[in-house]
CSV table of C-alpha atoms in Angstrom, one decimal:
chain,number,residue,atom,x,y,z
A,1,MET,CA,0.0,0.0,0.0
A,2,ASP,CA,1.4,3.4,-0.9
A,3,ILE,CA,0.4,6.3,1.3
A,4,ARG,CA,1.3,8.7,-1.4
A,5,GLU,CA,-1.2,7.1,-3.8
A,6,ILE,CA,-4.0,7.3,-1.2
A,7,LEU,CA,-3.3,11.1,-0.6
A,8,TYR,CA,-2.9,11.9,-4.2
A,9,ARG,CA,-6.4,10.4,-4.9
A,10,LEU,CA,-7.9,12.3,-1.9
A,11,GLN,CA,-6.4,15.5,-3.4
A,12,ARG,CA,-8.3,14.8,-6.6
A,13,GLY,CA,-11.6,14.5,-4.9
A,14,GLU,CA,-11.8,10.7,-5.0
A,15,SER,CA,-14.3,9.1,-2.4
A,16,GLN,CA,-13.2,6.7,0.3
A,17,ARG,CA,-15.3,4.2,-1.3
A,18,ALA,CA,-13.6,4.6,-4.8
A,19,ILE,CA,-10.1,4.5,-3.3
A,20,SER,CA,-11.1,1.4,-1.3
A,21,ARG,CA,-12.1,-0.2,-4.4
A,22,ASP,CA,-9.4,0.8,-6.9
A,23,LEU,CA,-6.6,0.1,-4.3
A,24,ASN,CA,-8.4,-2.9,-2.7
A,25,ILE,CA,-8.0,-1.7,0.7
A,26,ASN,CA,-10.4,-1.3,3.6
A,27,ARG,CA,-12.4,1.9,3.7
A,28,LYS,CA,-11.6,2.3,7.3
A,29,THR,CA,-8.0,2.3,6.5
A,30,VAL,CA,-8.7,5.1,4.0
A,31,LYS,CA,-10.7,7.1,6.4
A,32,ARG,CA,-7.8,6.7,9.0
A,33,TYR,CA,-5.4,8.2,6.6
A,34,GLN,CA,-7.6,11.0,5.4
A,35,THR,CA,-8.2,12.0,9.1
A,36,TRP,CA,-4.3,12.0,9.6
A,37,ALA,CA,-3.9,13.9,6.2
A,38,GLU,CA,-6.3,16.6,7.2
A,39,ALA,CA,-4.7,17.2,10.5
A,40,GLU,CA,-1.3,17.5,8.9
A,41,GLY,CA,-2.4,19.8,6.0
A,42,LEU,CA,-1.5,17.2,3.3
A,43,LEU,CA,-4.5,17.5,1.3
A,44,GLU,CA,-3.6,20.6,-0.4
A,45,GLY,CA,-0.4,21.6,-2.3
A,46,ASP,CA,2.3,19.4,-3.7
A,47,LEU,CA,2.8,16.1,-1.9
A,48,PRO,CA,6.2,15.3,-0.3
A,49,PRO,CA,8.3,12.6,-1.5
A,50,LEU,CA,7.3,9.0,-0.4
A,51,ASP,CA,10.3,8.6,2.0
A,52,ALA,CA,9.3,12.0,3.7
A,53,LEU,CA,5.6,10.9,4.0
A,54,GLN,CA,6.6,7.6,5.6
A,55,GLN,CA,8.7,9.1,8.2
A,56,ARG,CA,6.0,11.8,9.0
A,57,LEU,CA,3.4,8.9,9.1
A,58,GLU,CA,5.6,6.9,11.5
A,59,ALA,CA,6.4,9.9,13.6
A,60,THR,CA,2.6,11.2,13.9
A,61,LEU,CA,0.2,8.2,13.4
A,62,PRO,CA,0.5,5.1,15.8
A,63,GLY,CA,0.7,2.0,14.1
A,64,GLY,CA,-2.1,-0.5,14.5
A,65,THR,CA,-2.0,-4.0,15.7
A,66,PRO,CA,-0.2,-6.4,13.2
A,67,PRO,CA,-2.7,-8.8,11.5
A,68,GLN,CA,-2.8,-12.3,13.2
A,69,GLN,CA,-1.2,-15.1,11.0
A,70,VAL,CA,-3.0,-18.1,12.4
A,71,SER,CA,-6.4,-18.2,13.5
A,72,SER,CA,-7.3,-19.1,17.1
A,73,VAL,CA,-9.8,-21.4,15.9
A,74,GLU,CA,-7.4,-23.5,13.7
A,75,PRO,CA,-7.0,-26.2,16.4
A,76,TYR,CA,-10.9,-26.8,16.3
A,77,ARG,CA,-11.0,-27.1,12.3
A,78,ASP,CA,-12.4,-30.5,12.1
A,79,GLN,CA,-15.1,-30.1,14.6
A,80,VAL,CA,-16.1,-26.5,13.2
A,81,MET,CA,-16.4,-28.1,9.6
A,82,ALA,CA,-18.5,-31.0,10.9
A,83,TRP,CA,-20.9,-28.4,12.7
A,84,ARG,CA,-21.1,-26.3,9.6
A,85,GLU,CA,-22.0,-29.4,7.7
A,86,GLN,CA,-25.0,-29.9,10.0
A,87,GLN,CA,-25.8,-26.3,9.3
A,88,VAL,CA,-25.0,-24.9,12.8
A,89,GLU,CA,-25.0,-21.2,12.9
A,90,ILE,CA,-21.9,-19.4,13.6
A,91,ALA,CA,-23.0,-17.9,16.9
A,92,ALA,CA,-23.9,-21.6,18.2
A,93,ILE,CA,-20.4,-22.9,17.1
A,94,HIS,CA,-18.8,-20.1,19.1
A,95,GLN,CA,-20.9,-21.0,22.2
A,96,ARG,CA,-20.0,-24.7,21.7
A,97,LEU,CA,-16.3,-23.8,21.4
A,98,ARG,CA,-16.4,-21.7,24.8
A,99,GLU,CA,-17.9,-24.6,26.6
A,100,THR,CA,-14.7,-26.5,25.6
A,101,GLY,CA,-12.4,-23.9,26.9
A,102,TYR,CA,-12.0,-21.6,23.7
A,103,THR,CA,-11.4,-18.0,24.8
A,104,GLY,CA,-11.5,-16.3,21.3
A,105,SER,CA,-14.0,-13.9,20.1
A,106,TYR,CA,-17.1,-14.5,17.9
A,107,ALA,CA,-15.4,-12.3,15.2
A,108,ALA,CA,-12.6,-14.9,15.0
A,109,VAL,CA,-14.9,-17.8,14.4
A,110,TRP,CA,-16.8,-15.8,11.9
A,111,ARG,CA,-13.6,-15.0,9.9
A,112,PHE,CA,-12.5,-18.5,10.1
A,113,VAL,CA,-15.7,-19.9,8.8
A,114,ARG,CA,-16.0,-17.6,6.0
A,115,ARG,CA,-12.4,-18.5,4.9
A,116,LEU,CA,-13.4,-22.1,5.0
A,117,GLU,CA,-16.6,-21.9,2.9
A,118,PRO,CA,-16.9,-20.9,-0.8
A,119,PRO,CA,-18.1,-17.4,-1.4
A,120,PRO,CA,-21.6,-16.7,-2.7
A,121,ILE,CA,-22.2,-16.5,-6.4
A,122,ASP,CA,-21.3,-13.0,-7.6
A,123,VAL,CA,-23.7,-11.6,-10.1
A,124,THR,CA,-22.1,-9.2,-12.5
A,125,VAL,CA,-23.7,-5.8,-13.1
A,126,ARG,CA,-22.8,-3.8,-16.0
A,127,VAL,CA,-21.8,-0.2,-15.0
A,128,GLU,CA,-21.7,2.3,-17.6
A,129,SER,CA,-19.0,5.2,-17.4
A,130,PRO,CA,-19.9,8.9,-18.1
A,131,PRO,CA,-18.1,10.4,-21.2
A,132,GLY,CA,-14.4,11.2,-20.5
A,133,GLU,CA,-14.4,9.3,-17.2
A,134,GLU,CA,-12.7,6.0,-18.1
A,135,ALA,CA,-10.4,4.1,-20.5
A,136,GLN,CA,-9.7,0.4,-20.6
A,137,VAL,CA,-6.4,-1.2,-21.6
A,138,ASP,CA,-4.9,-4.4,-22.5
A,139,PHE,CA,-2.3,-6.4,-24.4
A,140,GLY,CA,-3.1,-9.2,-26.7
A,141,TYR,CA,-1.1,-11.5,-28.7
A,142,ALA,CA,-1.5,-10.6,-32.3
A,143,GLY,CA,0.7,-13.4,-34.2
A,144,GLN,CA,3.8,-12.6,-36.1
A,145,MET,CA,4.9,-9.4,-38.0
A,146,ILE,CA,8.1,-8.5,-40.0
A,147,ASP,CA,10.7,-6.7,-38.0
A,148,PRO,CA,12.0,-4.0,-40.5
A,149,LYS,CA,15.5,-4.0,-38.9
A,150,THR,CA,16.2,-7.7,-39.7
A,151,GLY,CA,13.4,-8.6,-42.2
A,152,GLN,CA,12.4,-11.5,-40.0
A,153,LEU,CA,9.1,-12.5,-38.5
A,154,ARG,CA,8.7,-11.8,-34.9
A,155,LYS,CA,6.0,-12.2,-32.1
A,156,THR,CA,3.9,-9.3,-32.0
A,157,TRP,CA,1.3,-7.9,-29.4
A,158,ALA,CA,-1.4,-5.5,-29.8
A,159,PHE,CA,-1.8,-2.8,-27.3
A,160,VAL,CA,-5.5,-1.6,-27.3
A,161,MET,CA,-7.0,1.5,-25.3
A,162,THR,CA,-10.8,1.9,-25.5
A,163,LEU,CA,-12.7,4.8,-24.2
A,164,SER,CA,-15.5,3.2,-22.1
A,165,TRP,CA,-18.3,5.5,-23.0
A,166,SER,CA,-17.8,6.1,-26.8
A,167,ARG,CA,-16.0,2.8,-27.5
A,168,HIS,CA,-13.7,4.7,-29.7
A,169,GLN,CA,-10.2,2.8,-29.5
A,170,TYR,CA,-6.5,3.1,-30.4
A,171,VAL,CA,-4.6,0.1,-31.5
A,172,GLU,CA,-0.6,-0.2,-31.6
A,173,PHE,CA,1.5,-3.2,-32.4
A,174,VAL,CA,4.7,-3.8,-30.6
A,175,PHE,CA,7.4,-6.4,-30.3
A,176,ASP,CA,7.5,-6.6,-26.5
A,177,GLN,CA,5.6,-6.2,-23.2
A,178,GLN,CA,8.3,-4.2,-21.3
A,179,VAL,CA,7.6,-1.1,-19.2
A,180,PRO,CA,9.2,1.5,-21.6
A,181,THR,CA,6.9,0.0,-24.5
A,182,TRP,CA,3.9,0.0,-22.2
A,183,LEU,CA,4.5,3.8,-21.3
A,184,LEU,CA,5.0,4.9,-24.7
A,185,CYS,CA,1.8,3.2,-26.0
A,186,HIS,CA,-0.1,5.3,-23.4
A,187,ARG,CA,1.7,8.4,-24.6
A,188,HIS,CA,0.7,7.6,-28.2
A,189,ALA,CA,-2.9,6.8,-27.2
A,190,PHE,CA,-3.5,10.0,-25.4
A,191,ALA,CA,-2.1,11.9,-28.3
A,192,PHE,CA,-4.4,10.0,-30.6
A,193,PHE,CA,-7.3,10.8,-28.5
A,194,GLY,CA,-6.1,14.4,-28.0
A,195,GLY,CA,-6.7,14.2,-24.2
A,196,VAL,CA,-6.8,12.1,-21.1
A,197,PRO,CA,-9.5,10.2,-19.3
A,198,GLN,CA,-9.9,10.6,-15.6
A,199,ARG,CA,-9.1,6.9,-14.8
A,200,VAL,CA,-7.5,3.9,-16.7
A,201,VAL,CA,-8.6,0.5,-15.8
A,202,LEU,CA,-6.0,-2.2,-16.2
A,203,ASP,CA,-5.6,-6.0,-16.3
A,204,ASN,CA,-3.1,-7.4,-14.1
A,205,LEU,CA,-0.1,-7.2,-16.5
A,206,LYS,CA,3.4,-7.9,-15.4
A,207,THR,CA,4.4,-4.6,-16.9
A,208,ALA,CA,1.7,-2.5,-15.4
A,209,ILE,CA,1.3,-4.1,-11.9
A,210,LEU,CA,4.3,-5.0,-9.8
A,211,GLN,CA,2.3,-7.3,-7.6
A,212,ALA,CA,-1.3,-8.4,-8.6
A,213,ALA,CA,-3.1,-9.6,-5.3
A,214,GLN,CA,-6.4,-8.9,-3.9
A,215,ASP,CA,-5.1,-7.4,-0.7
A,216,ASP,CA,-2.2,-5.3,-2.2
A,217,SER,CA,-1.7,-4.1,-5.7
A,218,ASP,CA,1.5,-2.3,-5.7
A,219,VAL,CA,1.7,-0.4,-9.0
A,220,GLN,CA,5.2,0.2,-10.5
A,221,HIS,CA,6.6,3.4,-9.8
A,222,ALA,CA,7.1,4.0,-13.5
A,223,TYR,CA,3.5,3.8,-14.2
A,224,ARG,CA,2.6,5.8,-11.2
A,225,ALA,CA,4.8,8.7,-12.5
A,226,CYS,CA,3.1,8.4,-15.9
A,227,ALA,CA,-0.4,8.7,-14.1
A,228,GLU,CA,0.7,11.8,-12.2
A,229,HIS,CA,2.1,13.5,-15.2
A,230,TYR,CA,-1.1,13.0,-17.3
A,231,GLY,CA,-3.5,13.4,-14.4
A,232,PHE,CA,-5.3,10.0,-14.6
A,233,LEU,CA,-6.0,7.6,-11.8
A,234,ILE,CA,-4.8,3.8,-12.1
A,235,ALA,CA,-7.7,1.4,-11.4
A,236,PRO,CA,-6.5,-2.1,-11.4
A,237,CYS,CA,-8.8,-4.8,-12.5
A,238,ARG,CA,-9.2,-7.2,-9.6
A,239,VAL,CA,-7.2,-10.5,-9.8
A,240,ARG,CA,-8.9,-13.3,-12.0
A,241,THR,CA,-11.8,-11.2,-12.7
A,242,PRO,CA,-11.8,-10.4,-16.5
A,243,GLN,CA,-15.5,-9.4,-16.4
A,244,HIS,CA,-14.4,-6.2,-14.8
A,245,LYS,CA,-12.8,-5.3,-18.0
A,246,GLY,CA,-15.0,-6.5,-20.6
A,247,LYS,CA,-15.1,-3.5,-22.9
A,248,VAL,CA,-11.5,-4.4,-23.9
A,249,GLU,CA,-11.4,-8.1,-23.6
A,250,LYS,CA,-14.4,-8.4,-26.0
A,251,GLY,CA,-14.7,-5.1,-27.8
A,252,GLY,CA,-10.9,-4.4,-28.0
A,253,VAL,CA,-8.3,-7.2,-28.3
A,254,HIS,CA,-10.9,-9.7,-29.5
A,255,TYR,CA,-12.3,-7.4,-32.1
A,256,VAL,CA,-8.9,-6.4,-33.5
A,257,LYS,CA,-7.9,-10.1,-33.8
A,258,ARG,CA,-11.2,-11.1,-35.5
A,259,ASN,CA,-11.5,-8.1,-37.7
A,260,PHE,CA,-8.3,-6.1,-38.6
A,261,LEU,CA,-6.0,-9.2,-38.1
A,262,GLY,CA,-8.4,-11.8,-39.6
A,263,GLY,CA,-7.1,-13.0,-43.0
A,264,ARG,CA,-4.4,-10.5,-43.0
A,265,THR,CA,-0.9,-11.7,-44.2
A,266,ALA,CA,2.2,-10.8,-42.3
A,267,THR,CA,3.3,-7.4,-43.1
A,268,ASP,CA,6.0,-4.9,-41.8
A,269,ILE,CA,4.9,-3.7,-38.3
A,270,HIS,CA,5.4,0.0,-39.3
A,271,GLN,CA,3.0,-0.6,-42.2
A,272,ALA,CA,0.6,-2.3,-39.8
A,273,ASN,CA,0.6,0.4,-37.3
A,274,ARG,CA,-0.1,3.0,-40.1
A,275,ASP,CA,-2.9,0.8,-41.5
A,276,VAL,CA,-4.5,0.1,-38.1
A,277,ARG,CA,-4.6,3.7,-37.2
A,278,VAL,CA,-6.8,4.4,-40.4
A,279,TRP,CA,-8.7,1.4,-39.5
A,280,CYS,CA,-9.7,2.7,-36.1
A,281,GLU,CA,-10.8,6.0,-37.6
A,282,THR,CA,-12.9,4.3,-40.4
A,283,THR,CA,-13.9,0.8,-40.1
A,284,ALA,CA,-13.9,0.5,-36.5
A,285,GLY,CA,-14.9,4.0,-35.6
A,286,ALA,CA,-17.6,4.0,-38.2
A,287,ARG,CA,-19.4,0.7,-37.3
A,288,THR,CA,-22.5,0.5,-35.3
A,289,HIS,CA,-21.3,-0.8,-32.0
A,290,GLY,CA,-23.2,-4.0,-30.7
A,291,THR,CA,-23.9,-2.7,-27.1
A,292,THR,CA,-24.4,1.1,-27.5
A,293,ARG,CA,-26.0,0.8,-31.1
A,294,GLN,CA,-24.4,3.9,-31.9
A,295,VAL,CA,-21.1,4.9,-33.8
A,296,PRO,CA,-18.0,5.1,-31.7
A,297,LEU,CA,-16.5,7.8,-33.6
A,298,THR,CA,-19.5,10.0,-33.7
A,299,ARG,CA,-20.0,9.7,-30.1
A,300,PHE,CA,-16.3,10.6,-29.3
A,301,THR,CA,-16.1,13.6,-31.7
A,302,GLU,CA,-19.5,14.9,-30.7
A,303,THR,CA,-19.4,14.4,-27.0
A,304,GLU,CA,-16.5,12.6,-25.3
A,305,GLN,CA,-13.5,14.4,-26.9
A,306,ALA,CA,-14.4,17.6,-25.4
A,307,LEU,CA,-14.7,16.1,-21.9
A,308,LEU,CA,-11.2,14.5,-21.9
A,309,GLN,CA,-8.6,16.4,-19.7
A,310,PRO,CA,-6.2,18.3,-21.8
A,311,LEU,CA,-2.7,16.9,-22.7
A,312,PRO,CA,0.2,18.3,-20.5
A,313,ASP,CA,2.6,20.7,-22.2
A,314,THR,CA,5.3,18.1,-22.6
A,315,PRO,CA,5.0,14.4,-23.2
A,316,PHE,CA,5.9,12.0,-20.5
A,317,ASP,CA,9.4,10.7,-20.3
A,318,PRO,CA,8.9,6.8,-20.0
A,319,GLY,CA,11.3,5.4,-17.2
A,320,THR,CA,11.9,1.9,-16.0
A,321,TRP,CA,13.1,0.8,-12.7
A,322,LYS,CA,16.0,-1.5,-11.8
A,323,ARG,CA,17.5,-2.8,-8.6
A,324,LEU,CA,21.3,-2.5,-9.0
A,325,LYS,CA,24.2,-2.8,-6.6
A,326,LEU,CA,26.5,0.1,-6.2
A,327,HIS,CA,29.9,-1.5,-6.6
A,328,ARG,CA,33.3,-1.0,-4.6
A,329,ASP,CA,34.3,1.5,-7.4
A,330,GLY,CA,31.3,3.7,-6.5
A,331,TYR,CA,29.3,3.0,-9.8
A,332,VAL,CA,26.3,1.2,-10.9
A,333,VAL,CA,26.5,-0.8,-14.1
A,334,CYS,CA,23.3,-0.2,-16.1
A,335,GLU,CA,22.9,-1.5,-19.7
A,336,GLY,CA,26.5,-1.3,-20.3
A,337,SER,CA,27.3,2.0,-18.8
A,338,TYR,CA,28.6,3.3,-15.3
A,339,TYR,CA,26.8,5.7,-13.2
A,340,SER,CA,28.2,7.2,-10.0
A,341,ALA,CA,26.5,7.4,-6.7
A,342,PRO,CA,27.6,8.8,-3.2
A,343,PHE,CA,30.5,6.5,-1.9
A,344,THR,CA,28.7,6.3,1.5
A,345,HIS,CA,26.2,3.9,-0.2
A,346,ILE,CA,28.7,1.5,-1.5
A,347,GLY,CA,27.6,-2.1,-1.2
A,348,GLN,CA,23.9,-1.1,-1.1
A,349,THR,CA,21.1,-2.1,-3.9
A,350,LEU,CA,19.8,0.9,-5.1
A,351,ARG,CA,16.6,1.6,-7.1
A,352,VAL,CA,17.5,3.1,-10.6
A,353,ARG,CA,15.2,4.9,-12.8
A,354,LEU,CA,16.1,4.9,-16.5
A,355,GLY,CA,14.5,7.7,-18.4
A,356,VAL,CA,14.9,8.7,-22.0
A,357,ARG,CA,17.2,11.5,-21.2
A,358,THR,CA,18.1,10.9,-17.5
A,359,VAL,CA,19.0,8.3,-15.0
A,360,GLN,CA,18.1,8.7,-11.4
A,361,LEU,CA,19.4,6.8,-8.4
A,362,TYR,CA,17.5,6.2,-5.2
A,363,THR,CA,17.9,4.4,-2.0
A,364,ASP,CA,15.5,1.5,-1.2
A,365,ASP,CA,13.0,4.0,0.4
A,366,TYR,CA,13.0,6.1,-2.8
A,367,GLN,CA,15.3,9.0,-1.6
A,368,LEU,CA,16.9,10.6,-4.5
A,369,ILE,CA,20.7,10.4,-4.1
A,370,ALA,CA,22.2,11.1,-7.7
A,371,GLN,CA,21.1,12.1,-11.3
A,372,HIS,CA,22.9,11.8,-14.6
A,373,SER,CA,22.4,12.4,-18.1
A,374,ARG,CA,21.8,9.1,-19.8
A,375,ALA,CA,24.8,7.6,-21.5
A,376,THR,CA,24.9,7.8,-25.2
A,377,GLU,CA,27.2,4.7,-25.8
A,378,ALA,CA,28.2,1.4,-24.0
A,379,GLY,CA,31.0,1.8,-21.6
A,380,GLU,CA,30.5,5.3,-20.9
A,381,ARG,CA,31.4,6.3,-17.4
A,382,LEU,CA,29.4,9.3,-15.8
A,383,THR,CA,30.9,10.7,-12.6
A,384,HIS,CA,30.0,13.4,-10.1
A,385,PRO,CA,33.1,14.4,-8.3
A,386,ASP,CA,31.2,14.9,-5.0
A,387,HIS,CA,30.2,11.2,-5.1
A,388,LEU,CA,34.0,10.2,-4.4
A,389,PRO,CA,35.6,10.2,-1.1
A,390,PRO,CA,37.6,13.6,-0.5
A,391,GLU,CA,41.0,11.8,-1.1
A,392,LYS,CA,40.0,10.5,-4.5
A,393,ARG,CA,38.4,13.6,-6.2
A,394,ASP,CA,41.7,15.4,-7.0
A,395,GLY,CA,42.7,12.6,-9.4
A,396,LEU,CA,39.8,13.7,-11.7
A,397,ARG,CA,41.3,17.2,-12.2
A,398,GLY,CA,42.4,18.0,-15.7
A,399,ARG,CA,45.1,20.3,-16.9
A,400,GLU,CA,42.7,23.3,-17.3
A,401,GLU,CA,41.2,22.8,-13.9
A,402,CYS,CA,44.6,22.5,-12.2
A,403,ARG,CA,45.6,25.8,-14.0
A,404,GLN,CA,42.4,27.6,-12.7
A,405,LEU,CA,42.9,26.2,-9.1
A,406,ALA,CA,46.5,27.2,-9.0
A,407,ALA,CA,45.5,30.8,-10.4
A,408,ASP,CA,43.1,31.1,-7.5
A,409,ILE,CA,45.7,30.4,-4.9
A,410,GLY,CA,48.3,32.8,-6.3
A,411,PRO,CA,50.8,33.8,-9.1
A,412,ALA,CA,53.7,31.7,-7.6
A,413,THR,CA,51.7,28.6,-7.3
A,414,ALA,CA,50.3,29.1,-11.0
A,415,ALA,CA,53.9,29.6,-12.1
A,416,VAL,CA,55.0,26.4,-10.5
A,417,VAL,CA,52.1,24.5,-12.0
A,418,GLN,CA,52.7,26.0,-15.3
A,419,THR,CA,56.5,24.9,-15.2
A,420,LEU,CA,55.3,21.3,-14.5
A,421,LEU,CA,53.0,21.4,-17.2
A,422,ASP,CA,55.4,22.5,-19.8
A,423,GLU,CA,57.6,19.4,-18.9
A,424,PRO,CA,58.3,17.9,-22.4
A,425,VAL,CA,58.7,14.3,-21.5
A,426,MET,CA,57.1,13.4,-18.5
A,427,ASP,CA,53.3,13.7,-17.5
A,428,ARG,CA,53.4,15.8,-14.4
A,429,LEU,CA,49.6,16.0,-13.8
A,430,PRO,CA,49.8,13.5,-11.0
A,431,THR,CA,52.5,15.7,-9.2
A,432,ILE,CA,50.4,18.7,-9.8
A,433,GLN,CA,47.4,17.2,-8.2
A,434,ARG,CA,49.5,16.2,-5.0
A,435,LEU,CA,51.0,19.8,-5.0
A,436,LEU,CA,47.4,21.4,-5.1
A,437,ARG,CA,46.3,19.1,-2.3
A,438,LEU,CA,48.9,20.7,0.1
A,439,GLU,CA,46.4,23.5,0.1
A,440,THR,CA,44.1,21.3,2.4
A,441,THR,CA,46.8,20.7,5.0
A,442,TYR,CA,48.7,24.2,4.9
A,443,GLY,CA,46.2,26.7,3.5
A,444,ALA,CA,46.5,28.7,0.3
A,445,ASP,CA,48.5,31.5,1.8
A,446,ARG,CA,51.4,29.1,3.0
A,447,LEU,CA,51.4,27.2,-0.3
A,448,GLU,CA,51.6,30.4,-2.1
A,449,ALA,CA,54.6,31.6,0.0
A,450,ALA,CA,56.4,28.1,-0.4
A,451,CYS,CA,56.0,28.4,-4.2
A,452,GLN,CA,57.5,31.8,-4.2
A,453,ARG,CA,60.5,30.5,-2.2
A,454,ALA,CA,61.0,27.7,-4.5
A,455,LEU,CA,60.8,29.9,-7.5
A,456,THR,CA,63.3,32.3,-5.8
A,457,PHE,CA,65.8,29.3,-5.8
A,458,GLN,CA,64.8,28.0,-9.2
A,459,ASP,CA,63.6,24.7,-7.7
A,460,SER,CA,59.9,24.0,-8.5
A,461,ALA,CA,60.0,20.2,-7.5
A,462,TYR,CA,57.0,19.1,-5.5
A,463,GLY,CA,59.4,17.6,-2.8
A,464,THR,CA,61.2,21.0,-2.4
A,465,ILE,CA,57.9,22.7,-1.8
A,466,LYS,CA,56.6,20.1,0.6
A,467,ARG,CA,59.9,20.4,2.7
A,468,ILE,CA,59.7,24.1,2.8
A,469,LEU,CA,56.3,23.7,4.3
A,470,GLN,CA,57.1,21.0,6.7
A,471,HIS,CA,60.1,23.0,8.0
A,472,GLN,CA,58.0,26.4,8.0
A,473,LEU,CA,60.7,28.0,5.8
A,474,ASP,CA,57.8,29.8,4.1
A,475,GLU,CA,57.3,31.8,7.3
A,476,THR,CA,60.9,33.2,7.2
A,477,PRO,CA,62.3,35.7,4.7
A,478,ALA,CA,63.9,34.2,1.8
A,479,PRO,CA,67.8,35.2,1.6
A,480,ASP,CA,69.0,36.6,-1.6
A,481,PRO,CA,70.4,33.7,-3.6
A,482,THR,CA,74.4,33.8,-3.7
A,483,PRO,CA,75.7,34.4,-7.2
A,484,PRO,CA,77.9,31.7,-8.4
A,485,VAL,CA,81.7,32.7,-8.1
A,486,SER,CA,83.2,33.2,-11.7
A,487,ARG,CA,86.6,31.4,-12.1
A,488,ALA,CA,89.6,33.4,-13.4
A,489,THR,CA,90.6,32.4,-16.8
A,490,THR,CA,94.4,32.1,-16.0
A,491,PHE,CA,96.9,29.2,-16.0
A,492,VAL,CA,97.2,27.2,-12.8
A,493,ARG,CA,101.0,27.1,-12.9
A,494,GLY,CA,103.2,30.2,-13.2
A,495,ALA,CA,105.5,31.1,-16.2
A,496,VAL,CA,108.6,30.0,-14.5
A,497,ASP,CA,107.2,26.6,-14.3
A,498,LEU,CA,106.2,26.5,-17.9
A,499,VAL,CA,109.6,27.9,-18.9
A,500,GLY,CA,111.4,25.4,-16.8
A,501,ARG,CA,109.4,22.5,-18.5
A,502,ALA,CA,110.5,23.9,-22.0
A,503,LEU,CA,114.2,23.8,-20.7
A,504,GLY,CA,113.8,20.2,-19.4
A,505,ALA,CA,113.5,20.8,-15.8
A,506,VAL,CA,109.9,19.7,-15.0
A,507,THR,CA,109.9,18.8,-11.4
A,508,TRP,CA,106.3,19.3,-10.6
A,509,MET,CA,105.3,16.6,-13.3
A,510,LEU,CA,107.4,13.8,-11.6
C-alpha cells in the first residue's frame, strides 16, 4: 500500500469508497489516513516525496496491531467443519467452542468460517461510465509481423486502449511487453485521442502491476509517475476477474484479432501500425457498436473528446526501474554504462530509474541520491566528483582545472604549475594534483609563499615545496641567492714552471 497514492487520490476528490475499491484496501484504513492527512495539512499543495511521507506517518500516526497470521480457531478446524455441514450457525459454534475452553471472540470464529466456505455467487452488473471518465487497456497476442530491422518474423502484441463511453479505440502493435513500451503506448494513445480520461482500468499485466493480489496491488513507480504526469487514476482490475474489464477483452483485443488481423498476411510492423490507425478512424470507428447501438467515432467527436482532460505541455519521459548494486568503485552498471553514486552507499542495492534522457538513483526507500544524463554509448562512465571520497576527487582534475585552481591560490603557485605542465617528456599531472592538495593541509597563503620561495631558488620540485612547508621555511624571509663565483681564466702554474718544462726541468710533473 502506498500512502502517497492514497493522498494523491484524496487530493483529486476521490471518495473513500472509490479509493477502497481501486486500491483494494479497507475503507476504514482510507478514512484513517484521510483524517491524519487533514490534521497534517497534506490534502492541499504538492505532496512530499514518499520517504518523507513515510517518516512523517511513522512519527505522527500510531501503528495498528499487526494482523494475526494463524487463527485461534485452527485447532478446532475439524469440529467446526462438521458443525457447518450440519448447518449449525456461527453463533452456536462460538458458544460450543467456549464450552470446551476456547477463549477467542465471535469475530474470530466468523472470519475462520468465511475462509473455509466458498463465497456466494457474484452477479455481474454492467456499469456504464460517463463520457471522458474512463479508458480500459490491455495487451493481446497478435501473431507474427516482420521486423523492418532484420526482415524476420517476430512475435507481436497489440496494445488496445478503449474509451469506455464512446467505445472509440486506439491500437498499436509492438514487439514486447516491457515497461518502456507500455508507457510509450499510453503516450501515443493520449496523443491520438487528443486528451486524457480521468481513470484507466488495467488488467493485471506484469508490466503495469508490480504485484497483483487482492489485498495489495503495488503499481510500479514508473507507471505511477506516468499517471501523475497525465493526471489520470490507475484502477487495477481485480485478480482473475476479467468481467471487470469486458469493454476491452471483447470489444478491443478480441475485435482487433477477429477483424483487422483476420485473414491479413504478415506485414512490416510499421505498415501495420499505419494501417490500423486508419482502421480505427474508419472501419472500427464508423461501425454501429453492438452494445451502444451507436457509432463510436461519432460519439467521440460530438461528446466525449471535449470532456477529456487536456494533454500536458510536454509528453511523459517513460522510465523503467531496476534494482542494481553500487559496486566498490562507486558505480552501478546499467545497460553497459557506469553511473556514480555517493560512496557512502557502496555495497547497497539501489533503485535506478532509466529515463529517455536522464538516469536517477534512489535508496531503497526512494530517496533521490544521484542524477545523470543518460549515457549515449556502452562503456561510458558518468561521474559526479562529489560522489567520491575527498581523497579520491583530486585525481579527476584535468590540466585546465589545475591551472585555474593554481591561479586562484596565487601567481607563484600558478607559475610552478605551469612549469610542471611544460615538462616535455614526463606527465606531471599527478604531481600537480599532489601539489594542489597541500592547500588542504597548509592553507592557500602558506602554499603560495612556499612556491614563491621555491621559484626564488629556481627549484619547482614537489618535494622541495613540501619540505619548505614542513620546516616552516615559508614563514621566514628568503635570503638573496648567492651568485656563483666566476673562475679566473688564468693558468694554474706560473710562467716559471712552464719555462722550466721547456728547458727540461719539469720537477712538478714527476
